[in-house]
Amino acid sequence: MADVNIYPNPFSNATTVEVVLRNKAKVTVEVYDVVGQLIQAENKGTLNNGVHKVEIAGDGLAPGIYYVKIQIGESSITRKVIH
């Protein structure tokens, strides 16, 4: 699978999603609001093993709670972030 870190959390200007892949995999990062509406999506395509970073800008996001869903191959990880 993979390790996922999101920092800083809480964030104001931007937060970084760090994905550490053990194997080559397709990666998509999606941001949802508290009612489940998709706010942002970034398809990173197929990435090699190693460390990969995706920045989520806080511009245009209202203060509050968001959920970041990281799809890695057939699996997904969801983490809560506060803006």
Backbone as JSON, one array per atom type, in Angstrom:
{
  "sequence": "MADVNIYPNPFSNATTVEVVLRNKAKVTVEVYDVVGQLIQAENKGTLNNGVHKVEIAGDGLAPGIYYVKIQIGESSITRKVIH",
  "N": [[0.85, -1.18, 0.0], [0.58, 2.21, 0.87], [2.03, 5.07, 2.52], [0.57, 7.94, 3.96], [0.8, 11.36, 4.52], [-0.38, 14.46, 5.73], [0.26, 17.82, 5.77], [0.76, 21.29, 6.61], [-1.68, 20.72, 9.2], [-4.09, 21.9, 11.14], [-4.52, 24.16, 8.25], [-3.79, 27.23, 6.42], [-2.98, 28.87, 4.06], [-2.07, 26.8, 2.28], [-1.89, 23.2, 2.04], [0.05, 20.2, 2.19], [-0.09, 17.1, 0.61], [1.47, 14.21, 1.18], [2.53, 11.33, -0.34], [3.77, 8.17, 0.08], [4.82, 5.76, -1.88], [5.04, 2.25, -2.09], [5.03, 0.62, -4.21], [4.64, 0.91, -7.79], [1.82, 2.83, -8.77], [-1.51, 3.97, -9.66], [-2.57, 7.23, -8.87], [-4.88, 9.37, -7.33], [-5.99, 12.44, -6.03], [-8.48, 13.79, -4.07], [-10.62, 16.38, -2.86], [-13.11, 16.9, -0.51], [-16.03, 18.58, 0.76], [-17.77, 18.97, 3.96], [-20.33, 17.98, 3.47], [-19.98, 16.17, 1.53], [-19.54, 17.03, -1.06], [-17.64, 17.2, -4.01], [-14.77, 19.13, -4.16], [-12.19, 19.67, -5.17], [-10.09, 17.97, -7.51], [-7.38, 15.93, -8.43], [-5.77, 14.12, -10.75], [-3.06, 12.17, -10.69], [-2.03, 10.27, -12.31], [-0.11, 7.34, -13.21], [2.27, 6.6, -10.84], [5.68, 6.1, -9.92], [7.33, 4.01, -7.4], [8.17, 5.57, -4.27], [8.49, 8.93, -2.89], [5.91, 11.27, -3.21], [4.41, 14.44, -3.75], [1.53, 16.49, -3.34], [0.12, 19.6, -3.59], [-2.44, 21.32, -1.91], [-4.27, 24.08, -2.44], [-5.4, 26.73, -0.36], [-6.82, 28.86, -1.24], [-9.91, 30.26, -2.02], [-11.27, 28.38, -0.57], [-13.63, 28.0, 1.95], [-13.34, 28.63, 5.48], [-13.16, 25.73, 7.51], [-14.01, 22.2, 7.85], [-12.59, 19.65, 5.87], [-12.37, 16.79, 3.71], [-9.84, 14.72, 2.58], [-9.39, 12.54, 0.04], [-7.4, 9.96, -0.94], [-6.78, 8.11, -3.61], [-5.27, 5.13, -4.29], [-4.23, 3.04, -6.53], [-6.34, 0.31, -6.28], [-7.17, 0.86, -3.75], [-8.14, 3.15, -1.09], [-7.53, 6.06, 0.93], [-8.75, 8.15, 3.42], [-8.54, 11.31, 4.84], [-9.06, 13.75, 7.41], [-8.98, 17.27, 7.18], [-8.37, 20.58, 8.37], [-9.3, 23.82, 7.58]],
  "CA": [[0.0, 0.0, 0.0], [1.34, 3.45, 0.89], [1.9, 5.93, 3.69], [0.07, 9.26, 3.59], [0.92, 12.42, 5.53], [-0.9, 15.75, 5.27], [0.81, 18.85, 6.66], [0.27, 21.39, 7.99], [-3.09, 20.48, 9.43], [-4.83, 22.77, 10.24], [-3.75, 24.98, 7.31], [-4.45, 28.45, 5.97], [-2.68, 29.12, 2.64], [-1.98, 25.54, 1.53], [-1.44, 22.02, 2.76], [0.73, 19.26, 1.32], [-0.39, 15.68, 0.74], [2.66, 13.43, 0.85], [2.21, 9.92, -0.53], [4.97, 7.35, -0.06], [4.41, 4.51, -2.53], [5.96, 1.11, -2.03], [5.01, 0.06, -5.56], [4.05, 1.76, -8.81], [0.36, 2.81, -8.65], [-2.27, 5.15, -10.08], [-2.9, 8.05, -7.7], [-5.79, 10.5, -7.48], [-6.24, 13.15, -4.78], [-9.75, 14.51, -4.13], [-10.99, 17.12, -1.66], [-14.56, 16.98, -0.33], [-16.48, 19.35, 1.91], [-18.4, 18.13, 4.99], [-21.55, 17.36, 2.97], [-19.6, 15.18, 0.53], [-19.42, 17.61, -2.4], [-16.27, 17.25, -4.51], [-14.29, 20.5, -4.28], [-11.01, 19.64, -6.04], [-9.59, 16.63, -7.85], [-6.14, 15.93, -9.21], [-5.35, 12.79, -11.16], [-1.6, 12.21, -10.87], [-1.63, 9.21, -13.22], [0.65, 6.25, -12.6], [3.51, 7.09, -10.24], [6.63, 5.09, -9.47], [7.5, 3.97, -5.96], [8.9, 6.7, -3.73], [7.74, 10.01, -2.25], [5.24, 12.18, -4.13], [3.71, 15.48, -3.01], [0.49, 17.25, -4.01], [-0.26, 20.75, -2.77], [-3.84, 21.75, -1.97], [-4.33, 25.51, -2.13], [-6.52, 27.16, 0.48], [-7.52, 29.95, -1.92], [-11.27, 29.95, -2.43], [-11.9, 27.45, 0.36], [-14.15, 28.61, 3.18], [-12.83, 27.97, 6.68], [-13.96, 24.59, 7.94], [-13.47, 20.84, 7.77], [-12.6, 19.04, 4.55], [-11.86, 15.42, 3.68], [-8.95, 14.46, 1.46], [-9.42, 11.12, -0.32], [-6.27, 9.61, -1.79], [-7.01, 6.82, -4.27], [-3.98, 4.54, -4.66], [-4.61, 1.77, -7.16], [-7.7, -0.1, -5.93], [-7.42, 1.22, -2.35], [-8.21, 4.59, -0.83], [-7.31, 6.54, 2.28], [-9.4, 9.44, 3.6], [-8.07, 12.03, 6.03], [-9.72, 15.02, 7.68], [-8.12, 18.46, 7.31], [-9.07, 21.78, 8.82], [-8.83, 25.04, 6.91]],
  "C": [[0.89, 1.24, 0.0], [1.15, 4.13, 2.23], [1.47, 7.3, 3.21], [0.23, 10.2, 4.77], [0.35, 13.7, 4.93], [-0.44, 16.8, 6.27], [0.88, 20.19, 5.94], [-1.23, 21.1, 8.05], [-3.38, 20.81, 10.89], [-3.92, 23.64, 9.36], [-4.52, 26.23, 6.97], [-4.21, 28.66, 4.48], [-2.69, 27.86, 1.79], [-1.59, 24.42, 2.47], [-0.85, 21.05, 1.74], [0.3, 17.84, 1.65], [0.85, 14.94, 0.27], [2.28, 11.95, 0.81], [3.53, 9.18, -0.75], [4.53, 5.99, -0.6], [5.48, 3.44, -2.39], [6.08, 0.44, -3.39], [4.4, 1.08, -6.5], [2.52, 1.67, -8.71], [-0.24, 4.07, -9.25], [-2.71, 5.9, -8.84], [-3.81, 9.2, -8.1], [-6.01, 11.11, -6.1], [-7.5, 13.99, -4.95], [-10.02, 15.18, -2.8], [-12.5, 17.28, -1.64], [-14.89, 17.88, 0.85], [-17.25, 18.42, 2.86], [-19.7, 17.48, 4.53], [-21.26, 16.38, 1.83], [-19.5, 15.7, -0.89], [-17.95, 17.67, -2.79], [-15.87, 18.69, -4.77], [-13.12, 20.6, -5.27], [-10.66, 18.19, -6.34], [-8.35, 16.77, -8.7], [-5.74, 14.48, -9.48], [-3.86, 12.86, -11.47], [-1.12, 11.15, -11.84], [-0.89, 8.12, -12.48], [2.0, 6.79, -12.13], [4.39, 5.91, -9.83], [6.71, 5.07, -7.96], [8.36, 5.15, -5.52], [7.96, 7.74, -3.16], [7.2, 10.96, -3.32], [4.43, 13.17, -3.31], [2.71, 16.2, -3.91], [0.09, 18.38, -3.08], [-1.73, 21.08, -3.0], [-3.87, 23.2, -1.52], [-5.56, 25.82, -1.3], [-7.32, 28.29, -0.14], [-8.91, 29.5, -2.33], [-11.96, 28.93, -1.55], [-12.38, 28.21, 1.59], [-13.51, 27.92, 4.38], [-13.75, 26.82, 7.08], [-13.23, 23.28, 7.8], [-13.63, 20.32, 6.35], [-12.05, 17.62, 4.68], [-11.04, 15.23, 2.42], [-8.95, 12.94, 1.23], [-8.29, 10.87, -1.31], [-6.54, 8.2, -2.32], [-5.67, 6.31, -4.76], [-4.28, 3.15, -5.21], [-6.06, 1.48, -6.85], [-8.09, 0.28, -4.51], [-7.55, 2.73, -2.2], [-8.01, 4.86, 0.66], [-7.98, 7.91, 2.36], [-8.92, 10.04, 4.91], [-8.81, 13.34, 6.16], [-8.69, 16.12, 7.79], [-8.99, 19.65, 7.71], [-8.43, 23.0, 8.19], [-9.32, 26.24, 7.7]]
}
